[in-house]
Short mmCIF file of C-alpha atoms in Angstrom, two decimals:
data_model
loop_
_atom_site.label_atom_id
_atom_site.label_comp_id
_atom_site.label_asym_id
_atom_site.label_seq_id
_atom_site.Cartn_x
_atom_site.Cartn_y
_atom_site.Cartn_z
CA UNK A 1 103.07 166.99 100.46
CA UNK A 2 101.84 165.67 104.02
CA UNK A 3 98.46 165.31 103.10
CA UNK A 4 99.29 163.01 100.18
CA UNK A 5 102.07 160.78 102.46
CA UNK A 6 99.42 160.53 105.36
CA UNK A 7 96.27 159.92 103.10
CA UNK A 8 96.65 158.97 100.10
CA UNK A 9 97.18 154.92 99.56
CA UNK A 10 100.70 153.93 99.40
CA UNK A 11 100.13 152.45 95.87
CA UNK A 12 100.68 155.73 94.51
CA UNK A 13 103.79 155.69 92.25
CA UNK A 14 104.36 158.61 90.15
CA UNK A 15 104.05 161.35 93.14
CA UNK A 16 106.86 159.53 94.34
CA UNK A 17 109.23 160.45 91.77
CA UNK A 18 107.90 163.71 90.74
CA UNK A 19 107.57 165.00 94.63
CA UNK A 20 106.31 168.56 94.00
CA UNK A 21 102.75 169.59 94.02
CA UNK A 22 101.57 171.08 90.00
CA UNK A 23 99.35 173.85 89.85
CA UNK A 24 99.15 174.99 86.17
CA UNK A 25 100.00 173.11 83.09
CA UNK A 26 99.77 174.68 79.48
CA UNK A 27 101.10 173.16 76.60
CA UNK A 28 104.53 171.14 77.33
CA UNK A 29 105.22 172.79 80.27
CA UNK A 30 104.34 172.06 83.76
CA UNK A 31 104.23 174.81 86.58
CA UNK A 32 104.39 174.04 90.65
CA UNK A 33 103.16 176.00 93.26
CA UNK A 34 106.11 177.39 93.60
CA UNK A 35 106.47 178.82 90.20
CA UNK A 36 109.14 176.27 89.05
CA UNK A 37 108.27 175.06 85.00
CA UNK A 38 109.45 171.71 84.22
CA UNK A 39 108.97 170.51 80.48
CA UNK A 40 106.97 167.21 80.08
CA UNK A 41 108.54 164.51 78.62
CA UNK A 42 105.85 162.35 80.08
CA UNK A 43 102.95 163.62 79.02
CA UNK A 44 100.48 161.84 80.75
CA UNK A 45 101.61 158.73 79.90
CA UNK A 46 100.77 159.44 76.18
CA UNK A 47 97.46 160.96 77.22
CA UNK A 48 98.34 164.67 76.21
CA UNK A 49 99.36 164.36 72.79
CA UNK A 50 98.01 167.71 71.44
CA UNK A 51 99.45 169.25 74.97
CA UNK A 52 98.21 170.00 78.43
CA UNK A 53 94.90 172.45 78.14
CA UNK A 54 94.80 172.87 73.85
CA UNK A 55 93.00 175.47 73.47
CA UNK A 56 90.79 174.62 70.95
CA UNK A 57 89.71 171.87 72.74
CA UNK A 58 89.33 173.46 75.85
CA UNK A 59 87.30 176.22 74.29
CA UNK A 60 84.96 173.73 72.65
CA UNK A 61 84.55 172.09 76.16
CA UNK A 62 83.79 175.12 77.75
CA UNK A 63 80.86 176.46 75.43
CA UNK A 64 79.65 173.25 75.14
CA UNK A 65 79.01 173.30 79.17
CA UNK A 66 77.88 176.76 78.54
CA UNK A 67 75.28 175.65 76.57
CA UNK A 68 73.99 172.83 78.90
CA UNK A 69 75.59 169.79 76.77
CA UNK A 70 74.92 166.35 78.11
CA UNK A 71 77.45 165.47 80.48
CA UNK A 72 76.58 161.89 81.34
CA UNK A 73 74.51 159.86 79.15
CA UNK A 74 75.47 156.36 79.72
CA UNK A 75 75.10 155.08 76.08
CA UNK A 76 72.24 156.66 74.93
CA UNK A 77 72.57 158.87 71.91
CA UNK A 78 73.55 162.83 72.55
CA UNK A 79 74.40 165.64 69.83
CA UNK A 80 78.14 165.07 71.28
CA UNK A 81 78.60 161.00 70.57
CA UNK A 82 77.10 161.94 66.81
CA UNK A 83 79.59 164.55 65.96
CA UNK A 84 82.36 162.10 67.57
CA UNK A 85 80.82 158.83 65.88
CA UNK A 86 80.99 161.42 62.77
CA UNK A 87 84.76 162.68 62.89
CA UNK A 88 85.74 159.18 63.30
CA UNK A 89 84.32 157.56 60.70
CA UNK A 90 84.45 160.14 57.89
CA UNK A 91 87.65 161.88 59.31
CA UNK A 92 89.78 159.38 60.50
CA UNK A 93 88.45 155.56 58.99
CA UNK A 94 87.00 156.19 55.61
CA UNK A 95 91.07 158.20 54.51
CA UNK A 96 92.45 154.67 55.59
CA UNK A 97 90.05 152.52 54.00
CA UNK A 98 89.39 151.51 57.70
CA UNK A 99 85.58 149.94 57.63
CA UNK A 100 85.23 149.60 61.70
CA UNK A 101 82.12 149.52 64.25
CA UNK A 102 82.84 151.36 67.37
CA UNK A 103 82.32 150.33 70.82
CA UNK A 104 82.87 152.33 73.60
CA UNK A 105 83.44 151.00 77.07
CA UNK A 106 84.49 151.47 80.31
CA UNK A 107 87.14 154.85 80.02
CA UNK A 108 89.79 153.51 80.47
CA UNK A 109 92.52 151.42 78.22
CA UNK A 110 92.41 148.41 80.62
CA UNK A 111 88.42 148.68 79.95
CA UNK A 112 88.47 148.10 76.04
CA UNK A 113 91.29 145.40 76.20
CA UNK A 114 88.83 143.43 78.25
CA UNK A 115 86.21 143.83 76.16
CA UNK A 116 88.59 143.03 73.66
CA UNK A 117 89.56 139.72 74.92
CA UNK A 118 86.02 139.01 76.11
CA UNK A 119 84.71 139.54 72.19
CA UNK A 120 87.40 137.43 70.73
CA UNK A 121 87.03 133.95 73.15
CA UNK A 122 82.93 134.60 72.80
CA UNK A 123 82.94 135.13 68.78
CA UNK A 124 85.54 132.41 68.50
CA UNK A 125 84.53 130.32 71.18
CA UNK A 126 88.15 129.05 72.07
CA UNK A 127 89.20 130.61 74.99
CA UNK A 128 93.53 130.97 74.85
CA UNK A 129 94.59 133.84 73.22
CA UNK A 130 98.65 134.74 72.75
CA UNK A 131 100.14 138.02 73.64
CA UNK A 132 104.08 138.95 74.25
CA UNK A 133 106.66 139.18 76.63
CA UNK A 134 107.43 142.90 77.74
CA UNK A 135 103.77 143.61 76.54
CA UNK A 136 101.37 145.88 78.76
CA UNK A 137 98.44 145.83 78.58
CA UNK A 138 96.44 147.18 81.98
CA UNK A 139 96.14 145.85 85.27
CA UNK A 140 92.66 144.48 85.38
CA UNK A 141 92.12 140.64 85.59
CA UNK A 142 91.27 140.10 82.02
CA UNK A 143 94.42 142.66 81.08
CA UNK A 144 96.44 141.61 84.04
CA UNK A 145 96.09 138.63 82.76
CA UNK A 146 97.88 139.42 79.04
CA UNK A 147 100.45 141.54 80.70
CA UNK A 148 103.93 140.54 81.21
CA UNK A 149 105.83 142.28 83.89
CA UNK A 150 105.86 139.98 87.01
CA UNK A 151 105.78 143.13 89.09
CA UNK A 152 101.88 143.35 88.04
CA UNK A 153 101.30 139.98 88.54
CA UNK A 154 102.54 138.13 91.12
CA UNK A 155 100.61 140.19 93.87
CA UNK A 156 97.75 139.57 92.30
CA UNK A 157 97.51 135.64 92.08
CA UNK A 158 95.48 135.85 89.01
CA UNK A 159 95.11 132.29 87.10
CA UNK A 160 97.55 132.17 84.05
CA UNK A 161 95.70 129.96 82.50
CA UNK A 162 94.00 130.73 78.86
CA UNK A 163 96.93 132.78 78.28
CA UNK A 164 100.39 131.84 76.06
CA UNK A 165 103.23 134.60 75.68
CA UNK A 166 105.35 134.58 73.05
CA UNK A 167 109.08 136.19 71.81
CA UNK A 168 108.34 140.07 70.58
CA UNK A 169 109.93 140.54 67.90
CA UNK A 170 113.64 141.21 68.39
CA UNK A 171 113.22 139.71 71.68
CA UNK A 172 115.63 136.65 70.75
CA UNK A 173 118.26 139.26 68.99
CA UNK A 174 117.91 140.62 65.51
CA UNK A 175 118.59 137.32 63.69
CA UNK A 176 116.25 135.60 64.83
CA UNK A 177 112.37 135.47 63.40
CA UNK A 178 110.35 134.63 66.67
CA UNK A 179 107.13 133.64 64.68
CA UNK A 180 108.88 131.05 63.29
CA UNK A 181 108.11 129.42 66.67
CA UNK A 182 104.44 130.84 66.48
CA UNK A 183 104.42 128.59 63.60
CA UNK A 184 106.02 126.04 64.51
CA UNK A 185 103.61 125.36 67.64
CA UNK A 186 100.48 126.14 65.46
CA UNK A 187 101.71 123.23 63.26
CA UNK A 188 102.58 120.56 66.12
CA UNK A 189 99.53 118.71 67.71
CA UNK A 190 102.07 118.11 70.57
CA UNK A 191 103.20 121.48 70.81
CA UNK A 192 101.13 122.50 73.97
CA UNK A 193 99.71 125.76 72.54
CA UNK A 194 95.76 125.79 72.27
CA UNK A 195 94.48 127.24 69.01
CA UNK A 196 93.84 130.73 70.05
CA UNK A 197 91.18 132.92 70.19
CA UNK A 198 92.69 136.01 69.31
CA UNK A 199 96.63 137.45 69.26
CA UNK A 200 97.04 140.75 71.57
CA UNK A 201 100.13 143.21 70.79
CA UNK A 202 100.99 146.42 71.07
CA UNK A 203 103.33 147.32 67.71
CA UNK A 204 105.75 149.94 69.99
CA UNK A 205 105.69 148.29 73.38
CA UNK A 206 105.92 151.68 75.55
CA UNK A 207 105.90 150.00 79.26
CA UNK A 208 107.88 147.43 78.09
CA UNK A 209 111.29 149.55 77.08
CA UNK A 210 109.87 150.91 73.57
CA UNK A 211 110.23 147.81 71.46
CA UNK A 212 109.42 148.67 68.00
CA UNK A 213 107.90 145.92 66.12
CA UNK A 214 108.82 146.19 62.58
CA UNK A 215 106.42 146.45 59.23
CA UNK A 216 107.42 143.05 58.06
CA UNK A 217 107.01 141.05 61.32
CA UNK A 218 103.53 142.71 61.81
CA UNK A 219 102.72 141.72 58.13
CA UNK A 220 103.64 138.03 58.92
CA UNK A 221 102.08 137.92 62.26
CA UNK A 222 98.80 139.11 60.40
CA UNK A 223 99.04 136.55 57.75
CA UNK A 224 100.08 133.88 60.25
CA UNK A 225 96.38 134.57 62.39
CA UNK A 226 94.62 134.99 58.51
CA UNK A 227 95.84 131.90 58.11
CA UNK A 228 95.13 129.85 60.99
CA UNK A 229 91.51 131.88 61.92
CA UNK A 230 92.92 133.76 64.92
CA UNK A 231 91.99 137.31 65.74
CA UNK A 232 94.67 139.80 65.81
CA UNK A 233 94.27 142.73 68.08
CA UNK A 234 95.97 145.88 68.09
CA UNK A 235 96.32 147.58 71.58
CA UNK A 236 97.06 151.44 69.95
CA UNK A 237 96.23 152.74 73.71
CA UNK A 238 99.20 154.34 73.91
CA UNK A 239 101.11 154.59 70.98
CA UNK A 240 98.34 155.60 68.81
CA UNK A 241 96.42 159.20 68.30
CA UNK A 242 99.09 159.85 66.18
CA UNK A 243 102.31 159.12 68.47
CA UNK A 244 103.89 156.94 65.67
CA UNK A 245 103.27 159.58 63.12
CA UNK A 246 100.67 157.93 61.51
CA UNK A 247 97.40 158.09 63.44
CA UNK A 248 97.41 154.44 64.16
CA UNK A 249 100.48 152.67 64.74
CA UNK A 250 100.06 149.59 62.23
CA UNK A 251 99.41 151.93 59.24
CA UNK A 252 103.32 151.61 58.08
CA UNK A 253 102.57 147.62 58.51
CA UNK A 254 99.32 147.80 55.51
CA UNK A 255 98.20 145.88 58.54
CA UNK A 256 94.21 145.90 58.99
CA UNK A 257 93.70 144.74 62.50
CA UNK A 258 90.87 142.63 63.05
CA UNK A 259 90.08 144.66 66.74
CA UNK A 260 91.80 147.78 67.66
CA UNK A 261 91.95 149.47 71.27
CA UNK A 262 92.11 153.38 71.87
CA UNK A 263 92.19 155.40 74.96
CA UNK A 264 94.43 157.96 76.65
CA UNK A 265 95.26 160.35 73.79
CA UNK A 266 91.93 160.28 72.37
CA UNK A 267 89.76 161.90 75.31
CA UNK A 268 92.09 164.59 74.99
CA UNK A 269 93.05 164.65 78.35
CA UNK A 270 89.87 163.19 79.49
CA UNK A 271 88.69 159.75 80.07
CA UNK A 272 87.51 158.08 77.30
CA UNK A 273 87.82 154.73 75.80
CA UNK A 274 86.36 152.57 73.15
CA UNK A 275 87.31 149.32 70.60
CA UNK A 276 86.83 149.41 66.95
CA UNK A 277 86.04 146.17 65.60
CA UNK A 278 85.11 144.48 61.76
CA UNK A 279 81.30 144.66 61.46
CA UNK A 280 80.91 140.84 61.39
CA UNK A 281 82.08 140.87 64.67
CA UNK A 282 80.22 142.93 66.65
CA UNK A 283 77.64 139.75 68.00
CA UNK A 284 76.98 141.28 71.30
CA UNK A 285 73.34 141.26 72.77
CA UNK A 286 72.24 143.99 73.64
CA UNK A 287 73.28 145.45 76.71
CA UNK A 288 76.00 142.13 76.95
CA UNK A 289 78.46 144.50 77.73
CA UNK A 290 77.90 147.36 79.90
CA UNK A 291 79.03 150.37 82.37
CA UNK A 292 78.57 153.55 83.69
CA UNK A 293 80.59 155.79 82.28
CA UNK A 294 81.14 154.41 78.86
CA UNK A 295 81.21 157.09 75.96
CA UNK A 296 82.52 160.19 78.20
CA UNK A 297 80.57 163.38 76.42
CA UNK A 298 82.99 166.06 77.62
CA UNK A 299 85.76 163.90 75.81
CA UNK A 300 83.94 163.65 72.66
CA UNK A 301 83.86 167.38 72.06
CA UNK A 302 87.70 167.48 73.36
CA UNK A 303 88.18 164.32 70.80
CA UNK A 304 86.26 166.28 68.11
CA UNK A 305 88.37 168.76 68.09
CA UNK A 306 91.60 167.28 67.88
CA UNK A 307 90.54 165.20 64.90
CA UNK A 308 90.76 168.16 63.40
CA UNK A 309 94.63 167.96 63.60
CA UNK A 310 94.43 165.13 61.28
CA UNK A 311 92.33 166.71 58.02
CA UNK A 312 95.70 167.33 56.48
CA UNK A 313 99.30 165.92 57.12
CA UNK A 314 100.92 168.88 58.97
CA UNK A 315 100.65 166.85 62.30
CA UNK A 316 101.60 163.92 61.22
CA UNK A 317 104.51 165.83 58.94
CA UNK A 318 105.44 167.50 62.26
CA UNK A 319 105.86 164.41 64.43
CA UNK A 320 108.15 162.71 61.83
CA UNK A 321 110.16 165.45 61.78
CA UNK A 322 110.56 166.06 65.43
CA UNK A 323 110.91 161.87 65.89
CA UNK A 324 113.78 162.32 63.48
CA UNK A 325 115.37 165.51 65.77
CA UNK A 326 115.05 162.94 68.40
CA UNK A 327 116.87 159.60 67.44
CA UNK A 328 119.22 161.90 66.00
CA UNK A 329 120.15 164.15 69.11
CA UNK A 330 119.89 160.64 71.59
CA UNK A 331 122.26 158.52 69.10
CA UNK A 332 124.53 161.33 69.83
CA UNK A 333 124.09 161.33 73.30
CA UNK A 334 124.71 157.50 73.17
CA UNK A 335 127.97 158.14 70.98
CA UNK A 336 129.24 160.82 73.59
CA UNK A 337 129.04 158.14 76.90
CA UNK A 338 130.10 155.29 75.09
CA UNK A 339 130.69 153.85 78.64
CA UNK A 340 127.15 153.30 78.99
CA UNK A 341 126.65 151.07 76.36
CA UNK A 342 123.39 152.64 75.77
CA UNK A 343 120.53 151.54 72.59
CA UNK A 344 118.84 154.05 70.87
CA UNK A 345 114.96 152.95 69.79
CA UNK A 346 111.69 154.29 68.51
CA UNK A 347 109.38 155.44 66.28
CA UNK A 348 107.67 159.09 65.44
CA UNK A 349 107.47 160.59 69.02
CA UNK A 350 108.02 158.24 71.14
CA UNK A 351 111.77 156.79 71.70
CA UNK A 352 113.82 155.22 74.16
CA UNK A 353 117.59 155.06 75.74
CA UNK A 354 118.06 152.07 77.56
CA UNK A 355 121.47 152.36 79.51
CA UNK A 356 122.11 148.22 80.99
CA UNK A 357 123.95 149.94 84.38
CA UNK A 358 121.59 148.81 87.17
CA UNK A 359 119.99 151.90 88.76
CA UNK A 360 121.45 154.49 86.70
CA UNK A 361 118.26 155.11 84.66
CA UNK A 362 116.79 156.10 87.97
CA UNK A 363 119.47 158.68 88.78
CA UNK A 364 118.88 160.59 85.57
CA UNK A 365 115.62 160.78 85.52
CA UNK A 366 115.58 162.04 89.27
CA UNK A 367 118.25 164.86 88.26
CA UNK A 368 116.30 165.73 85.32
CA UNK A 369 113.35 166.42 87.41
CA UNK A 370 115.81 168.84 89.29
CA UNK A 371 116.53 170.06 86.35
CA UNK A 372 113.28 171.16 85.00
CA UNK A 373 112.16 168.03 82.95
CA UNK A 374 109.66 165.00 83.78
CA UNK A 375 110.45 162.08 82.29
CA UNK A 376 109.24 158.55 82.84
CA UNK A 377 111.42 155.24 83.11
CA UNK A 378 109.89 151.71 81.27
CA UNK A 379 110.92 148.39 80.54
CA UNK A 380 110.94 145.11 82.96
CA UNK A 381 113.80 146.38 85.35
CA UNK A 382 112.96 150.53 84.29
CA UNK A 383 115.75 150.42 82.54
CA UNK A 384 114.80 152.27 79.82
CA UNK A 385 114.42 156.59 79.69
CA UNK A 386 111.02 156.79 77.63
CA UNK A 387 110.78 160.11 75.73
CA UNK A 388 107.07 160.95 75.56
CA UNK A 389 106.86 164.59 74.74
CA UNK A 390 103.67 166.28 73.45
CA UNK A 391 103.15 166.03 70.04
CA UNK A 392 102.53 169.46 69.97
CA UNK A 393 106.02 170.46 71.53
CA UNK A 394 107.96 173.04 69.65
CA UNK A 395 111.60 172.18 68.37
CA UNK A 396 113.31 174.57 71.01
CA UNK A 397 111.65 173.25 73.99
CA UNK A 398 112.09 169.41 72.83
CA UNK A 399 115.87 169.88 72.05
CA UNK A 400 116.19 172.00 75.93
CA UNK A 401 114.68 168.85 77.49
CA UNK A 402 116.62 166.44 75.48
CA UNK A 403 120.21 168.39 76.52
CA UNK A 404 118.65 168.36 80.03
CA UNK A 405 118.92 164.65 79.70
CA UNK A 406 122.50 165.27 78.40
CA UNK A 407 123.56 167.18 80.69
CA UNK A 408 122.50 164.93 83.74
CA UNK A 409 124.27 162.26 82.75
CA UNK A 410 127.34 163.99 82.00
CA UNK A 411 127.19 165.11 85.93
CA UNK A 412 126.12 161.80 87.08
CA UNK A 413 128.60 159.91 85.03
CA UNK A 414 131.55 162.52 86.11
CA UNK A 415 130.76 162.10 89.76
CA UNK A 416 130.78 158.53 89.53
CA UNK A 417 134.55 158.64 87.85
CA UNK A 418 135.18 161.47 90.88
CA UNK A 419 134.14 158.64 93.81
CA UNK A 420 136.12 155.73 92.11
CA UNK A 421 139.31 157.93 92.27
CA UNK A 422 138.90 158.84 95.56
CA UNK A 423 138.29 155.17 96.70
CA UNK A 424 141.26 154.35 94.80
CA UNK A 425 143.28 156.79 96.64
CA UNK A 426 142.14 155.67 99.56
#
């Protein structure tokens, strides 16, 4: 690890909990150089949904090289972006009665929430635009900017202005509607709040300690911006591709989003990024909004394939069912330690167990990773264990990682009771 501690930047975060060098990586399972297999519960942070190197999709990559594919094409049209642009629309949009034009931009998620943002202040030409506490959104200046966690921003003395956050939903406690306050400010001239632009939310807030927004609030919040001519954007970065169960996250809502942002999961492992918006608002010039590496061909054929996941319901069947093998086996790991007054929440694949215990969260997950089993922390003070498997993971391996979870706590929580006798003692 010396060559990473002496020359890599010291940003770097996720070496630092997961200190071992990987070499292979197939499916759910991570190998080191040493041989040791640890089962992802990270998964790239939602980027490997159909696994570490699918083989269909790696096959297609391969033979498409083979064959002298495009690589890099900036935006210009290649025989990869038109069998993308194609599984999109007729696999994925047209079965939801989705009618979207696609943008792609910079690859990564920070990349399309900007152009996001940009889109809605120029169409609308207001320039505030709402988004929610505990929401993440990326860590560039227009993103930054819509993100929550103080962590990200007070380094970066970005201007806060042009930005309002509001209550997520269940953010005030379960009795309490927070857009009754979006409402109420939208309806006072004295209220402070600009007319916005555009709304920005994720609907399962996976940074911010996997908040699940529910149907009904998401079906208000639309008709509040209907209503009142604001945009509402969808950032489906990471829980979409199919992490929810559905392949977009809103579907359960009957939500239509009037801008939607994908990355991570959809590249297949590879960068890629774009925003699907309503055809009356795509008013860019051309060439308004540019970059390099927008439209990523390698990821399109890994993105091709993988829609082909979705041309019947066995994924989607499959996540549900493995979600539900999930909230059941955590609530009973919350009903064995009652002492850590721990909260069971989620949705499809992707569920949390925040434990309140300062610190504790941290010990877990670094035992697990002794263990055999990655697994990432979330929420404002990483209080939260985020369960992020693959969606691809079969039921054996997801219920070993989730008693791996189990069983450090158990040894964490007994050693803790063994040092508070002994200082009693003493």
């Amino acid at each position: 690890m010396r060559i990473f501690e002496n020359y890599e930047s010291r940003v770097r975060g996720y070496i630092r909990a997961f200190p071992v060098i990987f070499e292979k990586a197939y499916g759910s399972i991570l190998t080191d150089t040493m041989g040791k297999e640890y089962i992802d519960f990270f998964a790239g942070a939602g980027t490997l949904n159909y696994g570490h190197n699918n083989e269909s999709a790696s096959n297609a990559m391969i033979e498409y090289l083979k064959g002298q594919g495009v690589v890099h094409g900036l935006d210009m049209a290649t025989k990869a972006k038109e069998r993308f642009l194609e599984s999109l629309v007729y696999g994925i949009l047209e079965p939801r009665n989705l009618q979207y034009k696609v943008q792609f931009t910079g690859p990564t998620g920070t990349n399309a929430v900007e152009s996001a943002l940009k889109l809605a202040r120029m169409v609308k030409g207001r320039s505030n635009v709402v988004a929610f506490t505990n929401g993440y959104h990326g860590l560039s200046m227009g993103s930054l900017g819509v993100t929550g966690n103080t962590f990200y921003r007070d380094e970066a003395h970005i201007s806060r202005s042009n930005v309002s956050f509001l209550p997520f939903d269940g953010y005030m406690g379960p009795d309490i509607n927070t857009l009754d306050l979006f409402r109420k400010l939208l309806n006072d001239n004295s209220s402070g709040l600009d007319l916005p632009a555009a709304v920005i939310l994720e609907t399962i807030q996976a940074e911010g300690g996997v908040n699940v927004a529910r149907p009904e609030w998401l079906a208000e919040l639309a008709e509040i911006c209907h209503e009142w001519d604001i945009l509402l954007i969808v950032d489906d970065i990471q829980v979409g591709n199919g992490r929810s169960g559905d392949y977009f996250s809103f579907e359960e809502s009957g939500i239509k989003p009037d801008l939607v942002t994908l990355s991570k999961a959809i590249g297949g492992g590879l960068p890629l990024a774009l925003m699907l918006m309503r055809p009356d608002l795509d008013q860019w010039k051309p060439g308004e909004h540019t970059g390099t590496f927008r439209g990523n061909n390698l990821a399109f054929v890994a993105a091709t394939e993988n829609f082909k996941h979705w041309e019947n319901n066995d994924l989607s069947d499959a996540v549900k069912y493995k979600g539900g093998v999930m909230k059941e086996e955590l609530e009973k790991i919350a009903a064995k330690y009652p002492e850590l007054e721990a909260n069971v929440r989620g949705r499809g694949m992707i569920w949390g167990l925040e434990v309140p215990e300062k610190g504790l969260t941290s010990e877990v997950s670094s035992l697990c990773f002794e263990k055999g089993l990655v697994i990432e922390l979330a929420g404002a003070d990483d209080q939260v264990l985020k369960f992020l498997p693959p969606l691809i993971i079969d039921e054996e391996t997801l219920r070993k990682g989730i008693a791996i979870v189990d069983e450090a706590i158990g040894e964490i929580l007994d050693h803790k009771e063994e040092r508070m006798k002994g200082e009693f003692v003493c």
